[in-house]
Amino acid sequence: MKSQHAFLAALLILPLPLAAQAPPLITMAEEPHHHLALHNDYVNVYNAEAAPGDSLQLHRHTRDAVAIAIGDQTVTIGIPGKPDVHTKNVDGQVRMQVSGYVHSTRNDGKLTYHTVAIELLQPQTGERNLCATVLPAKPLNCPEGAPSASAAKRTDVPQFASNETRVQLAHLPAHQNAKIATAGQSELLVALDPASISPASGSGPDETLRAGEFLWFDSGAAARTLKNGSDKEVRFVELLFKPSGAAKGAPAATKPAH
């Protein structure tokens, strides 16, 4: 009888079966609403999409990630141990989701939630806001005279910078063109509004860019011309990457499949 009691006592102190334990926290790469559209030595680019009422599952960011809102967003952010946060992200808003950030996101709007999430694969140092609050609760460091207009009347609004990466929001007025490619730096362009761009080959018809689509330019790639043929302003976000000995880039331009 004593041995039977000892056996039952041992069962009570054994850990719960694995099936009854809380599942491990997934990463952004494992979250099913995030779809990898581009990978190279600098970035993983994901399209994160959720239907109205649907949610991005609770997940952890293992690297710093730049999140760009495609369209206005009304969401509820869930963070373990904290009250839910109901917030709105305006179309084109740039946010930084730092390494270690854990959250879920519920789409409270009436349209599909779409964010382009750009995971920065190179370690970031000296991170700072420029003319927008990309890093929460950090001061602005807006350069004197920003935003700046180029000869093509394109206006650039600096958003964020580190010692490795710079992010800026560009505005291109109606019926204006802009050359895209920065000598000595790789670049990612994310379209916020429909536009067209000259072909990578230098000849043939222009390509169409829709909101949320992007192009990758390797360092030294030939410049291409972004064209706004509409009567409205066109916006896009540029991420510029300083050369790194560990980063070898990617094909000159990559457009995601839809």
XYZ file of N, CA and C in Angstrom:
774
model
N 0.828 -1.200 0.000
C 0.000 0.000 0.000
C 0.869 1.260 0.000
N 1.949 1.208 0.828
C 2.831 2.358 0.885
C 3.442 2.652 -0.478
N 3.818 1.586 -1.200
C 4.423 1.806 -2.515
C 3.429 2.432 -3.481
N 2.141 2.061 -3.359
C 1.120 2.649 -4.227
C 0.974 4.141 -3.943
N 0.973 4.520 -2.661
C 0.869 5.930 -2.289
C 2.084 6.708 -2.791
N 3.255 6.086 -2.686
C 4.474 6.743 -3.163
C 4.413 6.972 -4.665
N 3.854 6.005 -5.398
C 3.735 6.125 -6.851
C 2.802 7.278 -7.222
N 1.649 7.384 -6.523
C 0.698 8.460 -6.796
C 1.300 9.822 -6.467
N 2.049 9.890 -5.373
C 2.693 11.153 -5.003
C 3.692 11.586 -6.061
N 4.416 10.607 -6.609
C 5.395 10.930 -7.650
C 4.704 11.460 -8.887
N 3.529 10.922 -9.238
C 2.790 11.401 -10.405
C 2.386 12.864 -10.242
N 2.022 13.242 -8.991
C 1.560 14.601 -8.744
C 2.663 15.636 -8.925
N 3.917 15.244 -8.696
C 4.997 16.222 -8.792
C 5.703 16.185 -10.135
N 5.327 15.245 -11.018
C 5.921 15.223 -12.345
C 5.419 16.406 -13.163
N 6.217 16.940 -14.111
C 5.755 18.046 -14.959
C 4.607 17.605 -15.836
N 3.783 18.569 -16.225
C 2.669 18.277 -17.113
C 3.181 17.732 -18.435
N 2.392 16.900 -19.112
C 2.792 16.440 -20.442
C 3.032 17.616 -21.366
N 3.900 17.407 -22.351
C 4.245 18.491 -23.265
C 3.010 19.058 -23.940
N 2.034 18.221 -24.232
C 0.834 18.690 -24.926
C 0.064 19.695 -24.089
N 0.212 19.628 -22.740
C -0.533 20.525 -21.871
C 0.238 21.800 -21.558
N 1.508 21.859 -21.907
C 2.310 23.028 -21.631
C 2.078 24.091 -22.697
N 2.372 25.361 -22.361
C 2.206 26.459 -23.314
C 3.150 26.258 -24.498
N 2.668 26.483 -25.722
C 3.526 26.306 -26.893
C 4.629 27.357 -26.905
N 5.773 27.059 -27.513
C 6.849 28.048 -27.581
C 6.430 29.239 -28.427
N 6.972 30.404 -28.082
C 6.646 31.622 -28.802
C 7.236 31.569 -30.208
N 6.409 31.837 -31.209
C 6.886 31.786 -32.595
C 7.593 33.083 -32.954
N 8.407 33.030 -34.001
C 9.085 34.217 -34.509
C 8.256 34.834 -35.631
N 8.674 36.009 -36.087
C 7.975 36.648 -37.196
C 8.003 35.754 -38.437
N 9.118 35.076 -38.667
C 9.225 34.196 -39.832
C 8.237 33.042 -39.770
N 7.855 32.632 -38.546
C 6.938 31.500 -38.367
C 5.475 31.934 -38.295
N 5.220 33.217 -38.126
C 3.850 33.725 -38.015
C 3.164 33.571 -39.367
N 2.015 32.886 -39.459
C 1.462 32.480 -40.753
C 0.950 33.614 -41.640
N 0.748 34.811 -41.087
C 0.293 35.926 -41.920
C 1.461 36.662 -42.588
N 2.683 36.345 -42.192
C 3.876 36.964 -42.777
C 4.389 36.093 -43.926
N 4.482 36.663 -45.100
C 4.898 35.926 -46.294
C 6.206 36.516 -46.817
N 7.264 35.700 -46.795
C 8.579 36.167 -47.229
C 8.563 36.429 -48.734
N 8.931 37.659 -49.126
C 8.917 38.045 -50.530
C 10.312 38.315 -51.071
N 11.283 38.575 -50.196
C 12.659 38.843 -50.635
C 13.622 38.520 -49.505
N 14.702 37.846 -49.850
C 15.783 37.592 -48.889
C 17.107 37.876 -49.566
N 17.980 38.622 -48.889
C 19.370 38.749 -49.302
C 20.217 38.960 -48.055
N 21.432 39.410 -48.210
C 22.306 39.547 -47.046
C 21.971 40.761 -46.179
N 21.134 41.650 -46.677
C 20.760 42.843 -45.925
C 19.393 42.701 -45.251
N 18.427 42.089 -45.950
C 17.039 42.130 -45.477
C 16.294 40.824 -45.718
N 15.303 40.594 -44.887
C 14.165 39.738 -45.202
C 12.963 40.665 -45.324
N 12.261 40.609 -46.440
C 11.088 41.460 -46.632
C 9.846 40.573 -46.623
N 8.911 40.900 -45.726
C 7.675 40.140 -45.579
C 6.480 41.021 -45.939
N 5.484 40.427 -46.588
C 4.157 41.018 -46.681
C 3.317 40.421 -45.564
N 2.893 41.272 -44.631
C 2.035 40.832 -43.529
C 0.619 41.301 -43.827
N -0.315 40.356 -43.974
C -1.679 40.705 -44.373
C -2.682 39.970 -43.483
N -3.764 40.671 -43.143
C -4.824 40.073 -42.322
C -6.164 40.654 -42.737
N -7.161 39.805 -42.877
C -8.512 40.235 -43.227
C -9.141 40.966 -42.043
N -10.196 41.757 -42.281
C -10.890 42.418 -41.164
C -11.301 41.414 -40.088
N -10.981 41.718 -38.835
C -11.305 40.835 -37.721
C -10.275 39.759 -37.461
N -9.351 39.562 -38.387
C -8.310 38.546 -38.218
C -7.127 39.150 -37.457
N -6.249 38.281 -36.960
C -5.126 38.750 -36.142
C -3.819 38.097 -36.560
N -2.757 38.882 -36.507
C -1.418 38.315 -36.547
C -1.164 37.675 -35.188
N -0.737 36.431 -35.183
C -0.550 35.714 -33.930
C 0.596 36.319 -33.112
N 0.539 36.067 -31.809
C 1.601 36.529 -30.924
C 2.937 35.984 -31.417
N 3.899 36.885 -31.633
C 5.193 36.453 -32.157
C 6.291 37.382 -31.659
N 7.518 36.928 -31.820
C 8.684 37.665 -31.329
C 9.554 38.086 -32.503
N 10.082 39.312 -32.419
C 11.021 39.798 -33.411
C 12.440 39.469 -32.945
N 13.162 38.738 -33.755
C 14.524 38.343 -33.395
C 15.562 39.336 -33.912
N 15.142 40.251 -34.792
C 16.004 41.323 -35.300
C 15.176 42.597 -35.403
N 15.856 43.728 -35.486
C 15.153 44.979 -35.727
C 14.441 44.895 -37.073
N 13.224 45.446 -37.132
C 12.438 45.404 -38.364
C 11.763 46.748 -38.590
N 11.802 47.222 -39.827
C 11.106 48.435 -40.236
C 9.742 48.023 -40.782
N 8.663 48.570 -40.205
C 7.300 48.251 -40.633
C 6.714 49.455 -41.355
N 6.184 49.234 -42.562
C 5.605 50.306 -43.370
C 4.133 49.987 -43.601
N 3.236 50.884 -43.165
C 1.801 50.684 -43.326
C 1.398 50.969 -44.768
N 0.726 49.998 -45.390
C 0.181 50.174 -46.732
C -1.320 50.381 -46.573
N -1.755 51.629 -46.645
C -3.135 51.973 -46.352
C -3.306 52.303 -44.876
N -4.376 53.033 -44.569
C -4.674 53.340 -43.163
C -5.033 52.065 -42.414
N -4.620 52.002 -41.146
C -4.825 50.799 -40.350
C -5.431 51.156 -38.995
N -6.449 50.407 -38.587
C -7.010 50.495 -37.244
C -6.790 49.137 -36.591
N -5.992 49.100 -35.531
C -5.547 47.812 -34.993
C -5.583 47.816 -33.472
N -5.572 46.609 -32.926
C -5.359 46.395 -31.500
C -4.064 45.619 -31.332
N -3.144 46.195 -30.564
C -1.846 45.569 -30.310
C -1.889 44.883 -28.952
N -1.569 43.596 -28.941
C -1.504 42.846 -27.695
C -0.065 42.561 -27.313
N 0.303 42.943 -26.102
C 1.647 42.698 -25.565
C 1.493 41.966 -24.240
N 2.131 40.803 -24.080
C 1.955 40.031 -22.841
C 2.232 40.866 -21.598
N 1.314 40.777 -20.631
C 1.486 41.475 -19.366
C 1.090 42.928 -19.386
N 0.584 43.442 -20.536
C 0.188 44.842 -20.635
C -1.225 44.937 -21.204
N -1.943 46.037 -20.922
C -3.279 46.206 -21.508
C -3.184 46.322 -23.034
N -4.231 45.864 -23.715
C -4.275 46.017 -25.164
C -4.220 47.496 -25.547
N -3.609 47.773 -26.680
C -3.496 49.143 -27.176
C -4.268 49.247 -28.481
N -5.249 50.149 -28.511
C -6.021 50.405 -29.724
C -5.422 51.622 -30.411
N -5.014 51.475 -31.647
C -4.290 52.557 -32.302
C -4.580 52.580 -33.796
N -4.166 53.676 -34.436
C -4.295 53.825 -35.880
C -2.916 54.119 -36.466
N -2.589 53.433 -37.535
C -1.376 53.703 -38.304
C -1.817 54.321 -39.627
N -1.309 55.503 -39.928
C -1.718 56.164 -41.168
C -0.960 55.569 -42.348
N -1.557 55.674 -43.517
C -0.965 55.159 -44.744
C 0.454 55.706 -44.919
N 1.416 54.805 -45.091
C 2.806 55.201 -45.283
C 3.600 55.398 -44.007
N 2.970 55.195 -42.852
C 3.680 55.386 -41.581
C 4.804 54.362 -41.451
N 5.962 54.835 -40.996
C 7.139 53.982 -40.804
C 7.345 53.787 -39.310
N 7.460 52.524 -38.890
C 7.677 52.207 -37.482
C 8.856 51.247 -37.359
N 9.543 51.299 -36.231
C 10.618 50.358 -35.943
C 10.141 49.378 -34.885
N 10.238 48.096 -35.196
C 9.921 47.042 -34.238
C 11.249 46.410 -33.831
N 11.705 46.749 -32.642
C 13.058 46.409 -32.231
C 13.179 44.939 -31.893
N 14.400 44.446 -31.962
C 14.678 43.056 -31.624
C 14.203 42.749 -30.213
N 13.500 41.625 -30.056
C 12.953 41.242 -28.759
C 11.510 41.646 -28.555
N 10.967 42.477 -29.434
C 9.577 42.933 -29.323
C 8.627 41.754 -29.530
N 7.673 41.606 -28.622
C 6.684 40.523 -28.683
C 5.296 41.153 -28.760
N 4.491 40.744 -29.736
C 3.166 41.351 -29.870
C 2.265 40.508 -30.765
N 0.983 40.768 -30.684
C -0.009 40.318 -31.661
C -0.672 41.570 -32.219
N -1.308 41.444 -33.385
C -1.980 42.588 -34.008
C -3.317 42.127 -34.568
N -4.408 42.744 -34.096
C -5.737 42.436 -34.625
C -6.180 43.558 -35.557
N -6.690 43.177 -36.700
C -7.189 44.151 -37.670
C -8.616 44.537 -37.298
N -8.795 45.756 -36.789
C -10.115 46.246 -36.412
C -10.772 47.046 -37.535
N -10.064 47.209 -38.656
C -10.606 47.991 -39.755
C -11.528 47.179 -40.652
N -12.041 47.845 -41.675
C -12.976 47.213 -42.606
C -12.288 46.725 -43.874
N -11.000 47.041 -44.021
C -10.231 46.620 -45.185
C -9.091 45.710 -44.752
N -8.488 45.031 -45.711
C -7.364 44.143 -45.414
C -6.199 44.936 -44.829
N -5.651 44.445 -43.743
C -4.441 45.001 -43.141
C -3.245 44.549 -43.968
N -2.382 45.488 -44.351
C -1.190 45.147 -45.117
C -0.025 45.986 -44.608
N 1.000 45.318 -44.146
C 2.245 45.958 -43.730
C 3.402 45.294 -44.453
N 4.323 46.089 -44.964
C 5.586 45.569 -45.473
C 6.573 45.607 -44.314
N 6.996 44.433 -43.852
C 7.896 44.308 -42.706
C 9.289 43.946 -43.215
N 10.255 44.810 -42.930
C 11.612 44.664 -43.467
C 12.554 44.349 -42.313
N 12.938 43.100 -42.209
C 13.844 42.654 -41.150
C 15.265 42.995 -41.550
N 15.965 43.735 -40.690
C 17.335 44.175 -40.976
C 18.305 43.111 -40.484
N 19.019 42.487 -41.415
C 19.864 41.343 -41.067
C 21.243 41.747 -40.570
N 21.677 42.964 -40.869
C 22.952 43.453 -40.335
C 22.709 44.095 -38.968
N 23.577 43.838 -37.974
C 23.403 44.485 -36.664
C 23.365 46.003 -36.823
N 22.421 46.637 -36.145
C 22.244 48.082 -36.237
C 22.856 48.761 -35.013
N 23.573 49.856 -35.258
C 24.174 50.631 -34.172
C 23.843 52.105 -34.381
N 23.812 52.840 -33.291
C 23.562 54.281 -33.380
C 22.189 54.617 -33.928
N 21.179 53.834 -33.603
C 19.838 54.045 -34.151
C 19.219 55.319 -33.574
N 18.557 56.087 -34.442
C 17.985 57.366 -34.019
C 16.847 57.778 -34.950
N 15.874 58.482 -34.381
C 14.850 59.120 -35.183
C 15.445 60.316 -35.919
N 14.883 60.615 -37.083
C 15.261 61.844 -37.781
C 14.067 62.803 -37.715
N 13.248 62.862 -38.761
C 12.132 63.813 -38.764
C 10.787 63.140 -38.501
N 10.789 61.927 -37.993
C 9.558 61.205 -37.657
C 9.838 60.296 -36.468
N 8.799 60.000 -35.701
C 8.955 59.118 -34.541
C 8.832 57.682 -35.009
N 9.944 57.126 -35.438
C 10.007 55.729 -35.875
C 10.334 54.835 -34.685
N 11.271 55.290 -33.857
C 11.589 54.617 -32.596
C 10.719 55.224 -31.503
N 9.820 54.447 -30.901
C 8.915 55.012 -29.886
C 9.685 55.627 -28.723
N 9.149 56.759 -28.222
C 9.666 57.410 -27.013
C 11.101 57.907 -27.156
N 11.571 58.045 -28.385
C 12.909 58.594 -28.621
C 12.777 59.989 -29.222
N 13.731 60.897 -28.950
C 13.621 62.265 -29.473
C 13.858 62.321 -30.984
N 13.393 63.415 -31.588
C 13.647 63.655 -32.999
C 15.029 64.284 -33.177
N 15.661 63.955 -34.297
C 16.958 64.533 -34.662
C 16.880 64.989 -36.119
N 15.909 65.869 -36.382
C 15.628 66.289 -37.760
C 16.741 67.203 -38.257
N 17.420 66.830 -39.349
C 18.499 67.684 -39.866
C 17.979 69.063 -40.219
N 18.807 70.065 -40.023
C 18.410 71.432 -40.340
C 18.076 71.549 -41.827
N 16.920 72.120 -42.115
C 16.518 72.290 -43.510
C 15.708 71.150 -44.070
N 15.585 70.022 -43.360
C 14.783 68.899 -43.858
C 13.304 69.254 -43.724
N 12.442 68.770 -44.599
C 12.735 67.973 -45.795
C 13.366 68.800 -46.906
N 13.991 68.089 -47.851
C 14.710 68.766 -48.924
C 14.127 68.380 -50.274
N 14.116 69.334 -51.199
C 13.606 69.101 -52.550
C 14.783 69.052 -53.516
N 14.726 68.105 -54.449
C 15.777 67.969 -55.448
C 15.415 68.769 -56.682
N 16.305 68.739 -57.689
C 16.045 69.454 -58.935
C 14.792 68.926 -59.627
N 14.452 67.655 -59.380
C 13.258 67.051 -59.979
C 12.009 67.357 -59.157
N 12.158 68.237 -58.142
C 11.047 68.626 -57.262
C 10.608 67.498 -56.340
N 11.354 66.413 -56.337
C 11.116 65.350 -55.367
C 11.480 65.870 -53.984
N 10.649 65.573 -52.990
C 10.907 65.997 -51.619
C 11.153 64.776 -50.748
N 12.271 64.779 -50.025
C 12.636 63.670 -49.148
C 12.487 64.090 -47.694
N 11.777 63.256 -46.919
C 11.603 63.507 -45.489
C 12.332 62.409 -44.724
N 13.495 62.700 -44.124
C 14.244 61.669 -43.392
C 13.423 61.119 -42.229
N 13.410 59.789 -42.107
C 12.618 59.140 -41.079
C 13.466 58.568 -39.944
N 14.515 57.857 -40.308
C 15.282 57.068 -39.331
C 16.671 56.833 -39.887
N 17.641 56.721 -38.991
C 18.995 56.373 -39.432
C 19.708 55.587 -38.338
N 20.584 54.696 -38.782
C 21.570 54.057 -37.913
C 22.910 54.227 -38.607
N 23.948 53.647 -38.048
C 25.243 53.705 -38.724
C 25.288 52.819 -39.958
N 24.247 51.984 -40.135
C 24.222 51.036 -41.254
C 23.088 51.292 -42.249
N 22.028 51.971 -41.823
C 20.799 52.074 -42.618
C 20.212 53.472 -42.505
N 19.625 53.955 -43.590
C 18.892 55.223 -43.576
C 17.542 54.998 -44.246
N 16.479 55.549 -43.645
C 15.124 55.406 -44.173
C 14.553 56.798 -44.416
N 13.988 57.014 -45.611
C 13.378 58.302 -45.905
C 12.092 58.104 -46.695
N 11.167 59.035 -46.484
C 9.891 59.058 -47.201
C 10.004 60.098 -48.304
N 9.754 59.684 -49.544
C 9.893 60.572 -50.699
C 8.529 60.924 -51.270
N 8.374 62.179 -51.673
C 7.159 62.673 -52.319
C 7.530 63.148 -53.718
N 6.837 62.615 -54.718
C 7.085 63.002 -56.105
C 5.822 63.652 -56.656
N 5.874 64.952 -56.988
C 4.671 65.648 -57.456
C 4.137 65.066 -58.768
N 2.936 65.479 -59.110
C 2.293 65.026 -60.341
C 3.162 65.333 -61.555
N 3.225 64.366 -62.459
C 3.907 64.514 -63.756
C 5.400 64.835 -63.599
N 6.000 64.280 -62.545
C 7.446 64.420 -62.337
C 8.106 63.049 -62.367
N 9.396 63.031 -62.684
C 10.185 61.804 -62.691
C 11.317 61.926 -61.684
N 11.836 60.792 -61.241
C 12.971 60.785 -60.311
C 13.873 59.594 -60.621
N 15.176 59.840 -60.610
C 16.149 58.765 -60.785
C 16.287 57.997 -59.474
N 16.282 56.663 -59.575
C 16.387 55.811 -58.389
C 17.653 54.975 -58.505
N 18.496 55.081 -57.546
C 19.749 54.317 -57.358
C 20.753 55.277 -56.772
N 21.430 54.825 -55.728
C 22.421 55.640 -55.031
C 23.775 54.985 -55.178
N 24.722 55.706 -55.757
C 26.055 55.144 -56.001
C 26.683 54.672 -54.696
N 27.191 53.446 -54.705
C 27.913 52.917 -53.557
C 27.050 52.356 -52.450
N 25.726 52.391 -52.607
C 24.842 51.860 -51.582
C 23.763 50.991 -52.210
N 23.435 49.900 -51.531
C 22.273 49.119 -51.934
C 21.021 49.819 -51.441
N 19.900 49.547 -52.112
C 18.691 50.312 -51.822
C 17.444 49.453 -52.001
N 16.473 49.684 -51.128
C 15.156 49.080 -51.253
C 14.142 50.196 -51.396
N 13.314 50.118 -52.434
C 12.247 51.100 -52.670
C 10.910 50.415 -52.451
N 10.061 50.997 -51.599
C 8.728 50.465 -51.334
C 7.708 51.496 -51.811
N 6.864 51.125 -52.775
C 5.871 52.037 -53.329
C 4.684 52.176 -52.381
N 4.243 53.411 -52.173
C 3.036 53.678 -51.392
C 1.859 54.038 -52.279
N 2.152 54.442 -53.506
C 1.128 54.808 -54.482
C 1.519 54.216 -55.830
N 0.555 53.993 -56.723
C 0.881 53.457 -58.043
C 1.785 54.397 -58.833
N 2.742 53.810 -59.535
C 3.670 54.567 -60.376
C 4.217 53.611 -61.425
N 5.059 54.122 -62.304
C 5.747 53.272 -63.271
C 7.238 53.536 -63.159
N 8.026 52.577 -63.624
C 9.476 52.710 -63.548
C 10.090 52.116 -64.804
N 11.163 52.735 -65.268
C 11.821 52.261 -66.480
C 12.385 50.869 -66.250
N 12.487 50.048 -67.301
C 12.923 48.652 -67.125
C 14.387 48.562 -66.720
N 14.713 47.483 -66.011
C 16.098 47.281 -65.568
C 17.036 47.101 -66.749
N 16.525 46.560 -67.842
C 17.364 46.318 -69.019
C 17.730 47.600 -69.749
N 17.019 48.684 -69.457
C 17.270 49.942 -70.148
C 16.471 50.122 -71.414
N 15.773 49.089 -71.839
C 14.941 49.191 -73.037
C 13.670 48.393 -72.833
N 12.637 48.743 -73.588
C 11.362 48.055 -73.454
C 10.362 48.890 -72.677
N 9.169 48.334 -72.458
C 8.116 49.095 -71.770
C 8.414 49.291 -70.289
N 7.846 50.347 -69.738
C 7.974 50.592 -68.300
C 7.256 49.512 -67.505
N 7.708 49.303 -66.282
C 7.041 48.395 -65.364
C 6.089 49.185 -64.476
N 5.013 48.531 -64.053
C 4.047 49.161 -63.150
C 4.343 48.755 -61.719
N 4.349 49.732 -60.833
C 4.489 49.481 -59.400
C 3.170 49.811 -58.726
N 2.654 48.876 -57.939
C 1.450 49.114 -57.170
C 1.824 49.367 -55.710
N 0.887 49.949 -54.973
C 1.127 50.205 -53.554
C 1.478 48.902 -52.839
N 2.570 48.916 -52.090
C 3.016 47.737 -51.354
C 4.046 46.909 -52.095
N 4.255 47.171 -53.389
C 5.296 46.465 -54.125
C 6.630 47.185 -53.930
N 7.711 46.481 -54.190
C 9.027 47.052 -53.916
C 10.030 46.597 -54.962
N 11.147 47.305 -54.984
C 12.269 46.971 -55.859
C 13.556 47.019 -55.045
N 14.435 46.065 -55.301
C 15.768 46.049 -54.681
C 16.797 46.467 -55.722
N 17.697 47.374 -55.326
C 18.794 47.821 -56.173
C 20.106 47.465 -55.486
N 20.906 46.654 -56.125
C 22.212 46.333 -55.577
C 23.137 47.530 -55.741
N 24.151 47.611 -54.913
C 25.127 48.684 -55.017
C 25.755 48.675 -56.414
N 25.787 49.829 -57.053
C 26.366 49.935 -58.393
C 25.392 49.654 -59.517
N 24.128 49.348 -59.190
C 23.134 49.089 -60.234
C 22.866 50.358 -61.026
N 22.535 50.188 -62.289
C 22.199 51.330 -63.131
C 20.941 52.010 -62.598
N 20.920 53.333 -62.673
C 19.754 54.085 -62.205
C 18.543 53.789 -63.082
N 17.382 53.805 -62.465
C 16.123 53.662 -63.189
C 15.250 54.876 -62.882
N 14.317 55.169 -63.753
C 13.503 56.375 -63.622
C 12.108 56.017 -63.125
N 11.765 56.537 -61.946
C 10.416 56.388 -61.422
C 9.571 57.518 -61.990
N 8.403 57.183 -62.532
C 7.598 58.158 -63.266
C 6.209 58.273 -62.642
N 5.843 59.501 -62.350
C 4.507 59.786 -61.856
C 3.706 60.423 -62.997
N 2.916 59.621 -63.674
C 2.112 60.120 -64.777
C 0.739 60.568 -64.366
N 0.461 60.618 -63.070
C -0.870 60.956 -62.578
C -0.958 62.439 -62.237
N -2.151 62.847 -61.865
C -2.384 64.226 -61.442
C -2.239 64.389 -59.934
N -1.805 63.336 -59.257
C -1.636 63.375 -57.810
C -0.193 63.063 -57.430
N 0.159 63.433 -56.236
C 1.479 63.121 -55.695
C 1.652 61.613 -55.545
N 2.865 61.132 -55.764
C 3.231 59.740 -55.542
C 4.260 59.692 -54.415
N 4.078 58.743 -53.501
C 5.007 58.594 -52.375
C 5.667 57.222 -52.404
N 6.877 57.172 -51.898
C 7.559 55.894 -51.736
C 8.554 56.012 -50.593
N 8.905 54.866 -50.018
C 9.882 54.816 -48.930
C 11.164 54.212 -49.474
N 12.282 54.851 -49.161
C 13.595 54.347 -49.558
C 14.381 53.924 -48.325
N 14.980 52.746 -48.387
C 15.933 52.305 -47.379
C 17.293 52.189 -48.052
N 18.277 52.887 -47.520
C 19.627 52.896 -48.077
C 20.544 52.165 -47.115
N 21.363 51.255 -47.656
C 22.207 50.393 -46.843
C 23.677 50.648 -47.142
N 24.425 50.966 -46.100
C 25.858 51.172 -46.288
C 26.545 49.834 -46.537
N 27.609 49.833 -47.346
C 28.288 48.566 -47.662
C 28.794 47.884 -46.400
N 28.728 46.560 -46.422
C 29.229 45.749 -45.317
C 30.041 44.612 -45.887
N 31.127 44.265 -45.223
C 31.952 43.167 -45.709
C 31.219 41.853 -45.727
N 30.202 41.707 -44.862
C 29.452 40.453 -44.787
C 28.279 40.423 -45.747
N 27.884 41.602 -46.273
C 26.699 41.670 -47.120
C 27.099 41.758 -48.583
N 26.545 40.877 -49.389
C 26.903 40.799 -50.802
C 25.788 41.266 -51.722
N 24.627 41.664 -51.117
C 23.555 42.184 -51.941
C 22.695 41.126 -52.574
N 22.021 41.496 -53.667
C 21.047 40.642 -54.332
C 20.982 41.050 -55.784
N 20.127 40.437 -56.581
C 19.977 40.900 -57.955
C 19.635 42.376 -58.016
N 19.911 43.032 -59.123
C 19.789 44.475 -59.228
C 18.408 44.983 -58.848
N 17.364 44.286 -59.204
C 16.025 44.721 -58.814
C 15.132 43.506 -58.679
N 14.366 43.467 -57.615
C 13.496 42.322 -57.384
C 12.105 42.827 -57.059
N 11.117 42.353 -57.792
C 9.721 42.756 -57.562
C 8.974 41.540 -57.038
N 8.177 41.697 -55.963
C 7.511 40.547 -55.371
C 6.416 40.008 -56.278
N 6.181 38.712 -56.146
C 5.081 38.095 -56.883
C 3.794 38.278 -56.118
N 2.695 38.495 -56.832
C 1.376 38.627 -56.204
C 0.434 37.635 -56.826
